[in-house]
GROMACS .gro file of C-alpha atoms in nm:
model
  119
    1ALA     CA    1  18.135  -3.529 -19.763
    2ASP     CA    2  18.368  -3.374 -19.493
    3LEU     CA    3  18.384  -3.097 -19.722
    4ARG     CA    4  18.041  -2.999 -19.785
    5GLY     CA    5  17.961  -3.093 -19.395
    6ARG     CA    6  18.184  -2.801 -19.350
    7GLY     CA    7  18.057  -2.532 -19.625
    8GLU     CA    8  17.733  -2.660 -19.434
    9ALA     CA    9  17.784  -2.581 -19.045
   10TYR     CA   10  17.978  -2.250 -19.188
   11VAL     CA   11  17.703  -2.112 -19.319
   12ALA     CA   12  17.525  -2.274 -19.045
   13TRP     CA   13  17.757  -2.118 -18.758
   14ALA     CA   14  17.713  -1.751 -18.982
   15LYS     CA   15  17.310  -1.789 -18.931
   16ALA     CA   16  17.343  -1.847 -18.523
   17HIS     CA   17  17.635  -1.558 -18.494
   18PRO     CA   18  17.594  -1.330 -18.694
   19ALA     CA   19  17.701  -1.036 -18.527
   20THR     CA   20  17.999  -1.222 -18.371
   21TYR     CA   21  18.045  -1.389 -18.770
   22ARG     CA   22  18.051  -1.009 -18.877
   23GLN     CA   23  18.374  -0.945 -18.676
   24LEU     CA   24  18.547  -1.232 -18.763
   25PHE     CA   25  18.487  -1.310 -19.135
   26MET     CA   26  18.335  -0.950 -19.251
   27THR     CA   27  18.648  -0.725 -19.156
   28PRO     CA   28  18.990  -0.750 -19.373
   29MET     CA   29  19.168  -1.026 -19.299
   30ASN     CA   30  19.528  -0.785 -19.452
   31LEU     CA   31  19.600  -1.056 -19.701
   32LEU     CA   32  19.786  -0.833 -19.832
   33ASP     CA   33  20.010  -0.681 -19.584
   34PRO     CA   34  20.262  -0.450 -19.676
   35ARG     CA   35  20.542  -0.531 -19.409
   36PRO     CA   36  20.863  -0.634 -19.609
   37GLY     CA   37  20.861  -0.988 -19.647
   38ALA     CA   38  20.474  -1.086 -19.702
   39THR     CA   39  20.308  -1.184 -19.987
   40PRO     CA   40  20.457  -0.968 -20.284
   41PRO     CA   41  20.108  -0.708 -20.448
   42GLY     CA   42  19.869  -0.900 -20.665
   43GLN     CA   43  19.994  -1.203 -20.522
   44LEU     CA   44  19.811  -1.451 -20.318
   45PRO     CA   45  19.935  -1.590 -19.937
   46ASP     CA   46  20.001  -1.923 -19.912
   47PHE     CA   47  19.688  -2.068 -19.808
   48HIS     CA   48  19.838  -2.294 -19.533
   49GLU     CA   49  19.958  -2.032 -19.320
   50VAL     CA   50  19.575  -1.819 -19.296
   51PRO     CA   51  19.412  -1.945 -19.003
   52GLY     CA   52  19.055  -2.083 -19.154
   53LEU     CA   53  19.196  -2.195 -19.480
   54ASP     CA   54  19.486  -2.362 -19.326
   55GLY     CA   55  19.284  -2.745 -19.260
   56LEU     CA   56  19.063  -2.715 -19.603
   57VAL     CA   57  19.411  -2.679 -19.781
   58ARG     CA   58  19.530  -2.968 -19.596
   59ASP     CA   59  19.211  -3.154 -19.654
   60LEU     CA   60  19.239  -3.047 -20.004
   61GLU     CA   61  19.625  -3.216 -19.978
   62ARG     CA   62  19.501  -3.523 -19.882
   63ALA     CA   63  19.210  -3.542 -20.122
   64ALA     CA   64  19.466  -3.433 -20.450
   65ALA     CA   65  19.725  -3.728 -20.334
   66ALA     CA   66  19.410  -3.967 -20.287
   67GLY     CA   67  19.425  -3.973 -20.697
   68ALA     CA   68  19.116  -3.665 -20.657
   69PRO     CA   69  19.164  -3.389 -20.900
   70VAL     CA   70  19.178  -3.097 -20.698
   71GLY     CA   71  19.436  -2.942 -20.878
   72ASP     CA   72  19.640  -2.615 -20.677
   73PRO     CA   73  19.533  -2.663 -20.315
   74SER     CA   74  19.501  -2.355 -20.212
   75LEU     CA   75  19.302  -2.202 -20.512
   76ALA     CA   76  19.002  -2.444 -20.478
   77ALA     CA   77  19.069  -2.378 -20.080
   78PHE     CA   78  18.991  -1.949 -20.180
   79ALA     CA   79  18.679  -2.088 -20.433
   80LEU     CA   80  18.552  -2.349 -20.199
   81TRP     CA   81  18.572  -2.008 -19.897
   82ALA     CA   82  18.398  -1.756 -20.094
   83ILE     CA   83  18.176  -1.954 -20.197
   84VAL     CA   84  18.069  -2.069 -19.858
   85HIS     CA   85  18.154  -1.670 -19.674
   86GLY     CA   86  17.864  -1.580 -20.013
   87PHE     CA   87  17.637  -1.802 -19.895
   88ALA     CA   88  17.737  -1.736 -19.572
   89CYS     CA   89  17.625  -1.325 -19.562
   90PRO     CA   90  17.256  -1.335 -19.673
   91SER     CA   91  17.197  -1.625 -19.421
   92ILE     CA   92  17.313  -1.281 -19.185
   93THR     CA   93  17.176  -0.965 -19.374
   94GLU     CA   94  16.803  -1.189 -19.429
   95PRO     CA   95  16.782  -1.374 -19.238
   96ASP     CA   96  16.466  -1.475 -19.370
   97ILE     CA   97  16.566  -1.687 -19.614
   98PRO     CA   98  16.562  -2.081 -19.519
   99PHE     CA   99  16.848  -2.243 -19.425
  100ASP     CA  100  16.756  -2.522 -19.668
  101PHE     CA  101  16.762  -2.283 -20.045
  102LEU     CA  102  17.079  -2.200 -19.796
  103VAL     CA  103  17.181  -2.551 -19.804
  104ALA     CA  104  17.124  -2.642 -20.174
  105GLY     CA  105  17.270  -2.318 -20.304
  106LEU     CA  106  17.610  -2.398 -20.174
  107HIS     CA  107  17.601  -2.724 -20.267
  108ARG     CA  108  17.497  -2.637 -20.641
  109ALA     CA  109  17.770  -2.352 -20.680
  110SER     CA  110  18.028  -2.543 -20.517
  111ALA     CA  111  17.961  -2.882 -20.669
  112GLY     CA  112  18.220  -2.876 -21.008
  113ILE     CA  113  18.508  -2.805 -20.686
  114LEU     CA  114  18.377  -3.052 -20.424
  115ARG     CA  115  18.293  -3.321 -20.759
  116ALA     CA  116  18.668  -3.301 -20.917
  117SER     CA  117  18.738  -3.403 -20.441
  118GLU     CA  118  18.517  -3.714 -20.543
  119VAL     CA  119  18.681  -3.903 -20.799
   0.00000   0.00000   0.00000
């Protein structure tokens, strides 16, 4: 329920603040930073260190510790972020899409990951 609520809030905020959302979340995050000591090419960073995803990783770690079959919490967090971002973008570019339709799509797209987190 917490993860679903977080996803709904993300999409609602994007829809209500399209210009700010574009600036914050539709510009490169430099996840594969080329500086020495940064994440090596071809590898994803430790999402504990990525602002905004760190809390999601911790939530998924707590779910795993409670026995939910989350798998790799960082990979699950990345997948969930990609899903909510994927629904936030059309909430901006196609503002006439009803919010309820976006939320229904969000729930359906994330169902497998979240169902694993509810066990």
